[in-house]
Short mmCIF file of C-alpha atoms in Angstrom, two decimals:
data_model
loop_
_atom_site.label_atom_id
_atom_site.label_comp_id
_atom_site.label_asym_id
_atom_site.label_seq_id
_atom_site.Cartn_x
_atom_site.Cartn_y
_atom_site.Cartn_z
CA UNK A 1 258.89 55.64 150.98
CA UNK A 2 256.51 57.24 148.50
CA UNK A 3 258.27 59.74 146.23
CA UNK A 4 255.52 62.38 146.27
CA UNK A 5 252.85 62.10 148.91
CA UNK A 6 249.88 64.34 149.45
CA UNK A 7 247.24 64.33 152.13
CA UNK A 8 244.39 63.90 152.39
CA UNK A 9 243.36 61.62 149.51
CA UNK A 10 239.73 62.64 149.86
CA UNK A 11 238.25 65.85 151.19
CA UNK A 12 234.54 66.60 151.45
CA UNK A 13 233.60 70.01 152.76
CA UNK A 14 230.88 72.61 152.69
CA UNK A 15 230.83 75.78 150.66
CA UNK A 16 232.52 78.67 152.38
CA UNK A 17 234.94 76.55 154.38
CA UNK A 18 238.72 76.84 154.29
CA UNK A 19 240.82 73.74 153.67
CA UNK A 20 244.42 72.75 153.10
CA UNK A 21 246.14 70.01 151.15
CA UNK A 22 249.67 69.05 152.06
CA UNK A 23 252.37 67.70 149.79
CA UNK A 24 255.84 66.36 150.44
CA UNK A 25 258.48 64.97 148.09
CA UNK A 26 261.59 62.97 149.03
CA UNK A 27 263.21 63.05 145.61
CA UNK A 28 265.43 66.04 146.26
CA UNK A 29 263.79 67.99 143.45
CA UNK A 30 263.99 71.75 143.38
CA UNK A 31 260.63 72.36 141.74
CA UNK A 32 257.13 71.49 142.89
CA UNK A 33 253.75 72.04 141.28
CA UNK A 34 250.04 71.99 141.86
CA UNK A 35 247.84 70.78 139.03
CA UNK A 36 244.05 70.71 138.91
CA UNK A 37 242.13 67.96 137.12
CA UNK A 38 238.54 68.95 136.43
CA UNK A 39 235.48 66.79 135.97
CA UNK A 40 236.34 66.25 132.31
CA UNK A 41 239.77 64.95 133.35
CA UNK A 42 241.56 67.97 131.93
CA UNK A 43 244.82 68.68 133.76
CA UNK A 44 246.06 72.23 134.11
CA UNK A 45 248.87 73.72 136.09
CA UNK A 46 248.01 76.08 138.90
CA UNK A 47 251.29 76.94 140.60
CA UNK A 48 254.96 76.12 140.52
CA UNK A 49 257.60 76.74 143.14
CA UNK A 50 261.34 76.50 142.67
CA UNK A 51 263.39 76.38 145.86
CA UNK A 52 260.52 77.87 147.87
CA UNK A 53 259.95 80.69 145.40
CA UNK A 54 256.79 81.08 143.35
CA UNK A 55 257.64 80.96 139.65
CA UNK A 56 254.32 80.13 138.02
CA UNK A 57 250.87 81.39 138.94
CA UNK A 58 248.42 80.52 136.22
CA UNK A 59 245.59 83.01 136.81
CA UNK A 60 244.28 81.12 139.80
CA UNK A 61 241.77 82.93 142.06
CA UNK A 62 243.25 84.62 145.11
CA UNK A 63 241.34 82.19 147.29
CA UNK A 64 244.05 79.67 146.44
CA UNK A 65 247.30 80.27 148.26
CA UNK A 66 250.26 77.92 147.96
CA UNK A 67 252.92 77.86 150.62
CA UNK A 68 256.34 76.27 150.47
CA UNK A 69 258.08 76.12 153.85
CA UNK A 70 261.03 74.33 152.27
CA UNK A 71 261.78 72.84 148.89
CA UNK A 72 260.46 69.42 149.91
CA UNK A 73 257.02 70.70 150.85
CA UNK A 74 254.32 72.56 148.96
CA UNK A 75 250.93 73.04 150.57
CA UNK A 76 247.77 74.42 149.05
CA UNK A 77 245.33 76.42 151.10
CA UNK A 78 241.91 77.25 149.73
CA UNK A 79 239.69 79.91 151.30
CA UNK A 80 235.95 80.27 150.96
CA UNK A 81 235.47 77.08 148.99
CA UNK A 82 233.02 77.17 146.10
CA UNK A 83 231.18 74.37 144.30
CA UNK A 84 233.38 74.93 141.24
CA UNK A 85 236.47 74.09 143.25
CA UNK A 86 235.44 70.43 143.26
CA UNK A 87 238.19 68.60 141.38
CA UNK A 88 241.20 66.39 141.85
CA UNK A 89 244.31 68.30 142.88
CA UNK A 90 247.69 66.82 142.10
CA UNK A 91 250.99 67.76 143.60
CA UNK A 92 254.08 67.01 141.52
CA UNK A 93 257.80 67.57 141.59
CA UNK A 94 260.57 67.56 139.03
CA UNK A 95 264.06 68.75 138.35
CA UNK A 96 263.58 70.79 135.17
CA UNK A 97 267.01 72.35 135.32
CA UNK A 98 270.18 70.44 134.61
CA UNK A 99 268.82 66.90 134.63
CA UNK A 100 265.40 67.69 133.13
CA UNK A 101 263.51 64.93 134.86
CA UNK A 102 259.91 64.18 134.20
CA UNK A 103 257.31 65.20 136.73
CA UNK A 104 256.50 62.76 139.53
CA UNK A 105 252.95 63.02 140.79
CA UNK A 106 251.30 62.43 144.11
CA UNK A 107 248.21 60.26 144.26
CA UNK A 108 245.89 63.23 144.04
CA UNK A 109 243.35 64.72 146.44
CA UNK A 110 239.73 64.51 145.41
CA UNK A 111 238.05 67.62 146.75
CA UNK A 112 234.26 67.66 146.86
CA UNK A 113 232.51 70.87 147.85
CA UNK A 114 228.87 70.44 148.83
CA UNK B 1 253.31 78.98 125.13
CA UNK B 2 252.46 75.36 124.47
CA UNK B 3 249.36 73.56 123.30
CA UNK B 4 248.80 69.81 123.16
CA UNK B 5 245.97 68.14 121.28
CA UNK B 6 244.77 64.57 121.50
CA UNK B 7 242.11 64.06 118.87
CA UNK B 8 240.96 60.62 119.99
CA UNK B 9 238.73 60.81 123.08
CA UNK B 10 238.44 57.02 123.14
CA UNK B 11 240.26 54.07 121.62
CA UNK B 12 239.85 50.34 122.00
CA UNK B 13 242.08 47.38 121.25
CA UNK B 14 241.96 43.63 121.55
CA UNK B 15 244.32 42.01 124.00
CA UNK B 16 247.68 41.18 122.36
CA UNK B 17 247.02 43.60 119.50
CA UNK B 18 248.71 46.92 118.77
CA UNK B 19 247.17 50.36 119.18
CA UNK B 20 248.44 53.85 118.42
CA UNK B 21 247.36 56.96 120.29
CA UNK B 22 247.78 60.30 118.53
CA UNK B 23 249.10 63.58 119.85
CA UNK B 24 250.04 66.85 118.23
CA UNK B 25 251.62 69.80 119.94
CA UNK B 26 252.78 73.32 119.41
CA UNK B 27 255.44 75.15 121.34
CA UNK B 28 257.48 78.32 121.16
CA UNK B 29 260.34 76.78 123.07
CA UNK B 30 263.40 75.59 121.25
CA UNK B 31 264.24 72.96 123.86
CA UNK B 32 261.42 70.83 125.18
CA UNK B 33 260.40 67.37 126.26
CA UNK B 34 257.38 65.25 125.44
CA UNK B 35 255.75 62.69 127.67
CA UNK B 36 253.02 60.12 127.78
CA UNK B 37 251.40 59.57 131.15
CA UNK B 38 248.96 56.84 132.06
CA UNK B 39 246.16 57.38 134.56
CA UNK B 40 244.40 54.17 135.62
CA UNK B 41 241.20 54.25 137.70
CA UNK B 42 243.35 54.60 140.82
CA UNK B 43 244.02 58.14 139.39
CA UNK B 44 247.76 57.86 139.97
CA UNK B 45 249.69 59.57 137.16
CA UNK B 46 252.30 57.15 135.85
CA UNK B 47 254.99 58.06 133.36
CA UNK B 48 254.92 55.74 130.36
CA UNK B 49 257.61 57.22 128.17
CA UNK B 50 259.53 60.45 127.53
CA UNK B 51 261.16 61.94 124.46
CA UNK B 52 263.76 64.68 124.33
CA UNK B 53 262.97 66.92 121.38
CA UNK B 54 266.63 67.26 120.45
CA UNK B 55 266.92 63.50 119.95
CA UNK B 56 265.94 62.17 116.56
CA UNK B 57 265.72 58.58 117.74
CA UNK B 58 262.28 57.52 118.89
CA UNK B 59 262.04 56.49 122.54
CA UNK B 60 261.13 52.92 123.44
CA UNK B 61 260.19 51.36 126.74
CA UNK B 62 259.42 47.66 126.46
CA UNK B 63 256.02 47.41 124.71
CA UNK B 64 255.68 51.18 124.44
CA UNK B 65 257.25 53.24 121.69
CA UNK B 66 256.72 56.66 120.19
CA UNK B 67 256.72 58.05 116.69
CA UNK B 68 258.17 61.52 117.09
CA UNK B 69 257.84 63.71 114.01
CA UNK B 70 259.38 67.02 115.01
CA UNK B 71 258.63 68.93 111.83
CA UNK B 72 255.02 67.82 111.93
CA UNK B 73 254.85 68.38 115.70
CA UNK B 74 253.44 64.95 116.16
CA UNK B 75 254.11 62.54 119.02
CA UNK B 76 252.13 59.31 118.87
CA UNK B 77 252.30 56.39 121.30
CA UNK B 78 252.28 52.81 120.10
CA UNK B 79 251.38 50.06 122.51
CA UNK B 80 252.31 46.59 121.30
CA UNK B 81 250.96 43.31 122.65
CA UNK B 82 248.27 45.18 124.58
CA UNK B 83 247.43 43.85 128.01
CA UNK B 84 244.34 44.26 130.17
CA UNK B 85 246.42 46.33 132.57
CA UNK B 86 247.04 48.89 129.84
CA UNK B 87 243.44 50.06 130.10
CA UNK B 88 243.56 53.62 131.38
CA UNK B 89 243.38 57.28 130.38
CA UNK B 90 246.51 58.30 128.49
CA UNK B 91 247.75 61.87 128.50
CA UNK B 92 250.24 63.40 126.14
CA UNK B 93 252.20 66.28 127.67
CA UNK B 94 254.79 68.81 126.64
CA UNK B 95 257.29 70.42 128.98
CA UNK B 96 259.82 73.16 128.50
CA UNK B 97 263.17 73.35 130.15
CA UNK B 98 262.69 76.78 131.66
CA UNK B 99 260.23 76.02 134.43
CA UNK B 100 259.36 72.43 133.74
CA UNK B 101 255.63 72.95 133.76
CA UNK B 102 253.65 70.44 131.74
CA UNK B 103 250.90 71.24 129.29
CA UNK B 104 248.57 68.28 128.89
CA UNK B 105 246.33 67.10 126.11
CA UNK B 106 242.69 66.25 126.72
CA UNK B 107 243.43 62.56 127.25
CA UNK B 108 242.48 59.36 125.45
CA UNK B 109 240.57 56.60 127.22
CA UNK B 110 241.99 53.24 126.17
CA UNK B 111 239.85 50.14 126.56
CA UNK B 112 241.44 46.71 126.20
CA UNK B 113 239.10 43.86 125.27
CA UNK B 114 239.98 40.31 126.32
#
């Protein structure tokens, strides 16, 4: 009964391929996020969805497209993968309104583009 | 807009001793929250402690406590009675109440020597 789970944990793929990472949370939170952690361990937000609606898009290339079929799921699809996309991608959820919870993170997906 | 700065790329401590990790931040939001997250080699992001900016009292969680200086925009983490399991990368983060997105510092690698 993991709070935030993302799959896969590891993803190795060739340049130019398209791949998806899935995320699910069972915490009942309204808001979900995608963060990217680069090779220097720096974490930066990419997207945020609140109740299936995109509310934050932090100048991420159009090749990245998040999709939220319902408020418990937030998937990340990446087209035409490039070497520079290699990173760890974290899904997270929180309840920033009303209760102001902290963010709960998934275990991360290490994406390696070769 | 928010910025978070951790000026100590690496710190080390002897087991059972005390260590303090530094963090400064800047934010344009009047209501915000501050967090320390721990990332062990497993890469899971684990919440260590949180501080509501409107509270003057410093947060404490067992061996972990913060020194929150709002006027100075400083938010340091003190780890008492350090244990080998405390070895990890520690991230300071700031979050607003509007969308809940977190802005992270660069991280501090903590080594605990037996």
